[in-house]
Amino acid sequence: MNKADLVAKMADKGELTKKDAETALNAFMESVEEALIDGEKVQLVGFGTFEVRERKPRQGRNPRDPEQVIEIPASKAPVFKAGKTLKEKIND
């Protein structure tokens, strides 16, 4: 499912126009992005949690030249952890 499919599904389920559904989806994504940039965690009970995790610097290998060791710098990565209710629905 891509963004257009999601907007169409939201419009149908929420009895909204596609334009209103797209505005709502964009507002949601921007709000989550801003919260993660500010170092906050976004918890949606029953659905899941969006958060930022720190990755430590480490060494890796160049896949084209396995003898070459490269330094991978520290970084931050956004992650999503599914909530219990969502996991149960998927596994049923």
N, CA, C and O atoms as a GROMACS GRO file, in nm:
protein
  368
    1MET      N    1   0.085  -0.117   0.000
    1MET     CA    2   0.000   0.000   0.000
    1MET      C    3   0.090   0.124   0.000
    1MET      O    4   0.182   0.135   0.081
    2ASN      N    5   0.063   0.215  -0.092
    2ASN     CA    6   0.139   0.340  -0.095
    2ASN      C    7   0.055   0.453  -0.034
    2ASN      O    8  -0.057   0.430   0.012
    3LYS      N    9   0.110   0.573  -0.036
    3LYS     CA   10   0.042   0.686   0.028
    3LYS      C   11  -0.095   0.713  -0.035
    3LYS      O   12  -0.191   0.739   0.036
    4ALA      N   13  -0.104   0.707  -0.167
    4ALA     CA   14  -0.232   0.733  -0.234
    4ALA      C   15  -0.337   0.629  -0.194
    4ALA      O   16  -0.453   0.662  -0.172
    5ASP      N   17  -0.295   0.503  -0.184
    5ASP     CA   18  -0.387   0.397  -0.141
    5ASP      C   19  -0.434   0.421   0.002
    5ASP      O   20  -0.552   0.405   0.034
    6LEU      N   21  -0.340   0.460   0.088
    6LEU     CA   22  -0.374   0.487   0.228
    6LEU      C   23  -0.471   0.605   0.239
    6LEU      O   24  -0.566   0.599   0.316
    7VAL      N   25  -0.447   0.710   0.164
    7VAL     CA   26  -0.536   0.827   0.164
    7VAL      C   27  -0.676   0.785   0.120
    7VAL      O   28  -0.775   0.825   0.182
    8ALA      N   29  -0.685   0.705   0.015
    8ALA     CA   30  -0.815   0.659  -0.034
    8ALA      C   31  -0.888   0.575   0.072
    8ALA      O   32  -1.008   0.590   0.091
    9LYS      N   33  -0.814   0.488   0.139
    9LYS     CA   34  -0.872   0.402   0.243
    9LYS      C   35  -0.918   0.487   0.362
    9LYS      O   36  -1.026   0.463   0.417
   10MET      N   37  -0.837   0.585   0.402
   10MET     CA   38  -0.874   0.673   0.512
   10MET      C   39  -0.999   0.754   0.476
   10MET      O   40  -1.088   0.772   0.559
   11ALA      N   41  -1.006   0.802   0.354
   11ALA     CA   42  -1.121   0.880   0.309
   11ALA      C   43  -1.247   0.794   0.314
   11ALA      O   44  -1.353   0.841   0.357
   12ASP      N   45  -1.236   0.669   0.272
   12ASP     CA   46  -1.351   0.580   0.272
   12ASP      C   47  -1.396   0.546   0.414
   12ASP      O   48  -1.514   0.557   0.447
   13LYS      N   49  -1.302   0.505   0.498
   13LYS     CA   50  -1.336   0.465   0.635
   13LYS      C   51  -1.379   0.583   0.721
   13LYS      O   52  -1.467   0.568   0.807
   14GLY      N   53  -1.319   0.699   0.700
   14GLY     CA   54  -1.350   0.816   0.781
   14GLY      C   55  -1.460   0.903   0.723
   14GLY      O   56  -1.493   1.008   0.778
   15GLU      N   57  -1.516   0.860   0.609
   15GLU     CA   58  -1.618   0.937   0.540
   15GLU      C   59  -1.571   1.081   0.517
   15GLU      O   60  -1.641   1.178   0.548
   16LEU      N   61  -1.451   1.092   0.461
   16LEU     CA   62  -1.388   1.220   0.431
   16LEU      C   63  -1.365   1.230   0.281
   16LEU      O   64  -1.374   1.131   0.208
   17THR      N   65  -1.336   1.351   0.236
   17THR     CA   66  -1.290   1.365   0.098
   17THR      C   67  -1.145   1.320   0.095
   17THR      O   68  -1.078   1.318   0.198
   18LYS      N   69  -1.096   1.285  -0.023
   18LYS     CA   70  -0.956   1.245  -0.033
   18LYS      C   71  -0.863   1.360   0.007
   18LYS      O   72  -0.757   1.337   0.065
   19LYS      N   73  -0.904   1.483  -0.026
   19LYS     CA   74  -0.822   1.598   0.010
   19LYS      C   75  -0.812   1.614   0.161
   19LYS      O   76  -0.704   1.640   0.214
   20ASP      N   77  -0.925   1.597   0.232
   20ASP     CA   78  -0.924   1.606   0.378
   20ASP      C   79  -0.842   1.493   0.440
   20ASP      O   80  -0.769   1.514   0.536
   21ALA      N   81  -0.855   1.373   0.383
   21ALA     CA   82  -0.779   1.259   0.434
   21ALA      C   83  -0.630   1.280   0.414
   21ALA      O   84  -0.550   1.247   0.501
   22GLU      N   85  -0.592   1.335   0.298
   22GLU     CA   86  -0.450   1.361   0.272
   22GLU      C   87  -0.398   1.468   0.366
   22GLU      O   88  -0.285   1.458   0.414
   23THR      N   89  -0.477   1.571   0.392
   23THR     CA   90  -0.437   1.676   0.486
   23THR      C   91  -0.416   1.618   0.625
   23THR      O   92  -0.320   1.651   0.693
   24ALA      N   93  -0.507   1.530   0.667
   24ALA     CA   94  -0.496   1.467   0.799
   24ALA      C   95  -0.372   1.378   0.806
   24ALA      O   96  -0.300   1.380   0.906
   25LEU      N   97  -0.347   1.300   0.701
   25LEU     CA   98  -0.230   1.212   0.700
   25LEU      C   99  -0.101   1.293   0.702
   25LEU      O  100  -0.008   1.260   0.776
   26ASN      N  101  -0.095   1.399   0.623
   26ASN     CA  102   0.024   1.485   0.621
   26ASN      C  103   0.046   1.550   0.758
   26ASN      O  104   0.160   1.560   0.804
   27ALA      N  105  -0.061   1.595   0.822
   27ALA     CA  106  -0.050   1.656   0.956
   27ALA      C  107   0.002   1.553   1.056
   27ALA      O  108   0.085   1.585   1.141
   28PHE      N  109  -0.046   1.429   1.047
   28PHE     CA  110   0.000   1.323   1.136
   28PHE      C  111   0.149   1.297   1.116
   28PHE      O  112   0.225   1.290   1.213
   29MET      N  113   0.190   1.282   0.989
   29MET     CA  114   0.332   1.253   0.962
   29MET      C  115   0.421   1.368   1.007
   29MET      O  116   0.527   1.343   1.064
   30GLU      N  117   0.381   1.492   0.982
   30GLU     CA  118   0.462   1.607   1.026
   30GLU      C  119   0.471   1.613   1.177
   30GLU      O  120   0.577   1.645   1.232
   31SER      N  121   0.362   1.583   1.246
   31SER     CA  122   0.362   1.586   1.392
   31SER      C  123   0.455   1.480   1.450
   31SER      O  124   0.528   1.506   1.546
   32VAL      N  125   0.453   1.361   1.391
   32VAL     CA  126   0.542   1.254   1.437
   32VAL      C  127   0.687   1.292   1.410
   32VAL      O  128   0.774   1.273   1.496
   33GLU      N  129   0.715   1.346   1.291
   33GLU     CA  130   0.851   1.388   1.257
   33GLU      C  131   0.902   1.491   1.356
   33GLU      O  132   1.014   1.480   1.406
   34GLU      N  133   0.821   1.593   1.384
   34GLU     CA  134   0.862   1.700   1.476
   34GLU      C  135   0.890   1.644   1.615
   34GLU      O  136   0.987   1.683   1.680
   35ALA      N  137   0.804   1.553   1.661
   35ALA     CA  138   0.823   1.494   1.794
   35ALA      C  139   0.954   1.415   1.798
   35ALA      O  140   1.029   1.425   1.895
   36LEU      N  141   0.981   1.337   1.695
   36LEU     CA  142   1.104   1.257   1.692
   36LEU      C  143   1.227   1.346   1.684
   36LEU      O  144   1.328   1.317   1.748
   37ILE      N  145   1.220   1.454   1.606
   37ILE     CA  146   1.332   1.547   1.597
   37ILE      C  147   1.359   1.611   1.732
   37ILE      O  148   1.474   1.635   1.768
   38ASP      N  149   1.253   1.638   1.809
   38ASP     CA  150   1.267   1.697   1.942
   38ASP      C  151   1.307   1.595   2.048
   38ASP      O  152   1.321   1.629   2.165
   39GLY      N  153   1.325   1.470   2.007
   39GLY     CA  154   1.368   1.366   2.100
   39GLY      C  155   1.254   1.304   2.179
   39GLY      O  156   1.278   1.233   2.277
   40GLU      N  157   1.131   1.328   2.138
   40GLU     CA  158   1.016   1.273   2.208
   40GLU      C  159   0.978   1.137   2.150
   40GLU      O  160   1.016   1.103   2.038
   41LYS      N  161   0.904   1.061   2.228
   41LYS     CA  162   0.852   0.932   2.186
   41LYS      C  163   0.703   0.952   2.157
   41LYS      O  164   0.635   1.023   2.230
   42VAL      N  165   0.653   0.892   2.051
   42VAL     CA  166   0.510   0.901   2.016
   42VAL      C  167   0.447   0.765   2.041
   42VAL      O  168   0.477   0.668   1.971
   43GLN      N  169   0.360   0.758   2.142
   43GLN     CA  170   0.296   0.632   2.178
   43GLN      C  171   0.148   0.637   2.141
   43GLN      O  172   0.075   0.725   2.186
   44LEU      N  173   0.106   0.542   2.061
   44LEU     CA  174  -0.034   0.526   2.025
   44LEU      C  175  -0.078   0.393   2.084
   44LEU      O  176  -0.050   0.287   2.029
   45VAL      N  177  -0.148   0.399   2.198
   45VAL     CA  178  -0.184   0.279   2.272
   45VAL      C  179  -0.261   0.183   2.182
   45VAL      O  180  -0.358   0.221   2.116
   46GLY      N  181  -0.217   0.058   2.180
   46GLY     CA  182  -0.280  -0.044   2.100
   46GLY      C  183  -0.223  -0.053   1.959
   46GLY      O  184  -0.236  -0.157   1.894
   47PHE      N  185  -0.162   0.054   1.911
   47PHE     CA  186  -0.106   0.054   1.775
   47PHE      C  187   0.044   0.035   1.779
   47PHE      O  188   0.097  -0.060   1.722
   48GLY      N  189   0.115   0.126   1.848
   48GLY     CA  190   0.260   0.113   1.856
   48GLY      C  191   0.328   0.241   1.899
   48GLY      O  192   0.262   0.340   1.932
   49THR      N  193   0.459   0.239   1.898
   49THR     CA  194   0.541   0.350   1.945
   49THR      C  195   0.645   0.386   1.840
   49THR      O  196   0.714   0.299   1.787
   50PHE      N  197   0.656   0.515   1.812
   50PHE     CA  198   0.761   0.568   1.727
   50PHE      C  199   0.864   0.630   1.818
   50PHE      O  200   0.829   0.704   1.910
   51GLU      N  201   0.993   0.602   1.796
   51GLU     CA  202   1.099   0.662   1.876
   51GLU      C  203   1.228   0.667   1.797
   51GLU      O  204   1.240   0.607   1.690
   52VAL      N  205   1.326   0.738   1.851
   52VAL     CA  206   1.457   0.748   1.789
   52VAL      C  207   1.555   0.670   1.874
   52VAL      O  208   1.559   0.684   1.996
   53ARG      N  209   1.634   0.587   1.809
   53ARG     CA  210   1.738   0.511   1.881
   53ARG      C  211   1.875   0.552   1.830
   53ARG      O  212   1.894   0.581   1.712
   54GLU      N  213   1.969   0.555   1.922
   54GLU     CA  214   2.107   0.590   1.890
   54GLU      C  215   2.180   0.466   1.841
   54GLU      O  216   2.168   0.358   1.900
   55ARG      N  217   2.256   0.481   1.736
   55ARG     CA  218   2.342   0.373   1.688
   55ARG      C  219   2.486   0.412   1.715
   55ARG      O  220   2.530   0.521   1.678
   56LYS      N  221   2.558   0.323   1.777
   56LYS     CA  222   2.697   0.350   1.811
   56LYS      C  223   2.785   0.341   1.686
   56LYS      O  224   2.749   0.273   1.590
   57PRO      N  225   2.899   0.410   1.687
   57PRO     CA  226   2.991   0.393   1.573
   57PRO      C  227   3.046   0.250   1.573
   57PRO      O  228   3.063   0.190   1.679
   58ARG      N  229   3.072   0.199   1.456
   58ARG     CA  230   3.122   0.061   1.448
   58ARG      C  231   3.203   0.043   1.320
   58ARG      O  232   3.208   0.130   1.233
   59GLN      N  233   3.267  -0.071   1.313
   59GLN     CA  234   3.344  -0.103   1.194
   59GLN      C  235   3.262  -0.197   1.106
   59GLN      O  236   3.186  -0.280   1.155
   60GLY      N  237   3.280  -0.182   0.977
   60GLY     CA  238   3.211  -0.268   0.883
   60GLY      C  239   3.307  -0.311   0.773
   60GLY      O  240   3.424  -0.272   0.772
   61ARG      N  241   3.258  -0.389   0.682
   61ARG     CA  242   3.339  -0.436   0.570
   61ARG      C  243   3.276  -0.388   0.441
   61ARG      O  244   3.153  -0.384   0.428
   62ASN      N  245   3.361  -0.352   0.347
   62ASN     CA  246   3.315  -0.312   0.215
   62ASN      C  247   3.270  -0.439   0.142
   62ASN      O  248   3.350  -0.531   0.124
   63PRO      N  249   3.142  -0.447   0.100
   63PRO     CA  250   3.095  -0.570   0.035
   63PRO      C  251   3.169  -0.602  -0.096
   63PRO      O  252   3.180  -0.718  -0.134
   64ARG      N  253   3.219  -0.499  -0.164
   64ARG     CA  254   3.292  -0.523  -0.290
   64ARG      C  255   3.436  -0.567  -0.265
   64ARG      O  256   3.496  -0.635  -0.348
   65ASP      N  257   3.489  -0.528  -0.150
   65ASP     CA  258   3.627  -0.564  -0.115
   65ASP      C  259   3.628  -0.603   0.033
   65ASP      O  260   3.657  -0.519   0.118
   66PRO      N  261   3.598  -0.729   0.065
   66PRO     CA  262   3.586  -0.773   0.204
   66PRO      C  263   3.711  -0.749   0.290
   66PRO      O  264   3.703  -0.751   0.413
   67GLU      N  265   3.825  -0.728   0.226
   67GLU     CA  266   3.947  -0.701   0.303
   67GLU      C  267   3.946  -0.559   0.360
   67GLU      O  268   4.012  -0.533   0.460
   68GLN      N  269   3.872  -0.469   0.298
   68GLN     CA  270   3.871  -0.328   0.338
   68GLN      C  271   3.774  -0.307   0.455
   68GLN      O  272   3.656  -0.338   0.446
   69VAL      N  273   3.828  -0.255   0.565
   69VAL     CA  274   3.747  -0.223   0.683
   69VAL      C  275   3.710  -0.076   0.675
   69VAL      O  276   3.794   0.010   0.650
   70ILE      N  277   3.581  -0.048   0.697
   70ILE     CA  278   3.537   0.092   0.694
   70ILE      C  279   3.479   0.130   0.829
   70ILE      O  280   3.425   0.046   0.901
   71GLU      N  281   3.490   0.256   0.862
   71GLU     CA  282   3.433   0.308   0.987
   71GLU      C  283   3.292   0.359   0.958
   71GLU      O  284   3.273   0.442   0.870
   72ILE      N  285   3.196   0.309   1.032
   72ILE     CA  286   3.058   0.354   1.019
   72ILE      C  287   3.031   0.448   1.136
   72ILE      O  288   3.039   0.406   1.252
   73PRO      N  289   2.999   0.575   1.109
   73PRO     CA  290   2.981   0.672   1.218
   73PRO      C  291   2.854   0.647   1.298
   73PRO      O  292   2.763   0.577   1.254
   74ALA      N  293   2.849   0.706   1.418
   74ALA     CA  294   2.729   0.700   1.501
   74ALA      C  295   2.616   0.772   1.429
   74ALA      O  296   2.639   0.865   1.352
   75SER      N  297   2.494   0.727   1.454
   75SER     CA  298   2.378   0.791   1.390
   75SER      C  299   2.255   0.768   1.475
   75SER      O  300   2.256   0.692   1.572
   76LYS      N  301   2.149   0.836   1.437
   76LYS     CA  302   2.020   0.818   1.502
   76LYS      C  303   1.927   0.756   1.398
   76LYS      O  304   1.932   0.791   1.280
   77ALA      N  305   1.841   0.664   1.443
   77ALA     CA  306   1.750   0.597   1.350
   77ALA      C  307   1.608   0.598   1.407
   77ALA      O  308   1.588   0.562   1.523
   78PRO      N  309   1.510   0.638   1.326
   78PRO     CA  310   1.371   0.628   1.373
   78PRO      C  311   1.327   0.482   1.368
   78PRO      O  312   1.358   0.410   1.273
   79VAL      N  313   1.256   0.439   1.471
   79VAL     CA  314   1.208   0.301   1.476
   79VAL      C  315   1.060   0.299   1.516
   79VAL      O  316   1.011   0.391   1.582
   80PHE      N  317   0.992   0.194   1.476
   80PHE     CA  318   0.853   0.173   1.514
   80PHE      C  319   0.844   0.038   1.582
   80PHE      O  320   0.892  -0.062   1.530
   81LYS      N  321   0.782   0.035   1.700
   81LYS     CA  322   0.760  -0.090   1.771
   81LYS      C  323   0.610  -0.111   1.780
   81LYS      O  324   0.539  -0.029   1.838
   82ALA      N  325   0.562  -0.220   1.722
   82ALA     CA  326   0.420  -0.250   1.720
   82ALA      C  327   0.368  -0.276   1.861
   82ALA      O  328   0.436  -0.336   1.943
   83GLY      N  329   0.246  -0.230   1.888
   83GLY     CA  330   0.182  -0.251   2.016
   83GLY      C  331   0.121  -0.390   2.025
   83GLY      O  332   0.109  -0.461   1.924
   84LYS      N  333   0.082  -0.428   2.145
   84LYS     CA  334   0.029  -0.561   2.170
   84LYS      C  335  -0.096  -0.590   2.088
   84LYS      O  336  -0.108  -0.697   2.029
   85THR      N  337  -0.190  -0.495   2.084
   85THR     CA  338  -0.315  -0.515   2.011
   85THR      C  339  -0.289  -0.535   1.863
   85THR      O  340  -0.348  -0.624   1.802
   86LEU      N  341  -0.201  -0.454   1.804
   86LEU     CA  342  -0.168  -0.469   1.662
   86LEU      C  343  -0.103  -0.604   1.635
   86LEU      O  344  -0.137  -0.670   1.537
   87LYS      N  345  -0.012  -0.646   1.721
   87LYS     CA  346   0.054  -0.776   1.704
   87LYS      C  347  -0.049  -0.889   1.709
   87LYS      O  348  -0.042  -0.982   1.629
   88GLU      N  349  -0.144  -0.880   1.803
   88GLU     CA  350  -0.245  -0.983   1.816
   88GLU      C  351  -0.333  -0.990   1.692
   88GLU      O  352  -0.366  -1.100   1.645
   89LYS      N  353  -0.372  -0.874   1.637
   89LYS     CA  354  -0.456  -0.873   1.517
   89LYS      C  355  -0.384  -0.935   1.398
   89LYS      O  356  -0.445  -1.006   1.319
   90ILE      N  357  -0.255  -0.907   1.385
   90ILE     CA  358  -0.178  -0.960   1.274
   90ILE      C  359  -0.160  -1.111   1.287
   90ILE      O  360  -0.162  -1.182   1.186
   91ASN      N  361  -0.143  -1.161   1.409
   91ASN     CA  362  -0.117  -1.302   1.430
   91ASN      C  363  -0.242  -1.388   1.437
   91ASN      O  364  -0.230  -1.510   1.443
   92ASP      N  365  -0.360  -1.330   1.436
   92ASP     CA  366  -0.484  -1.408   1.438
   92ASP      C  367  -0.528  -1.448   1.302
   92ASP      O  368  -0.631  -1.515   1.287
   0.00000   0.00000   0.00000
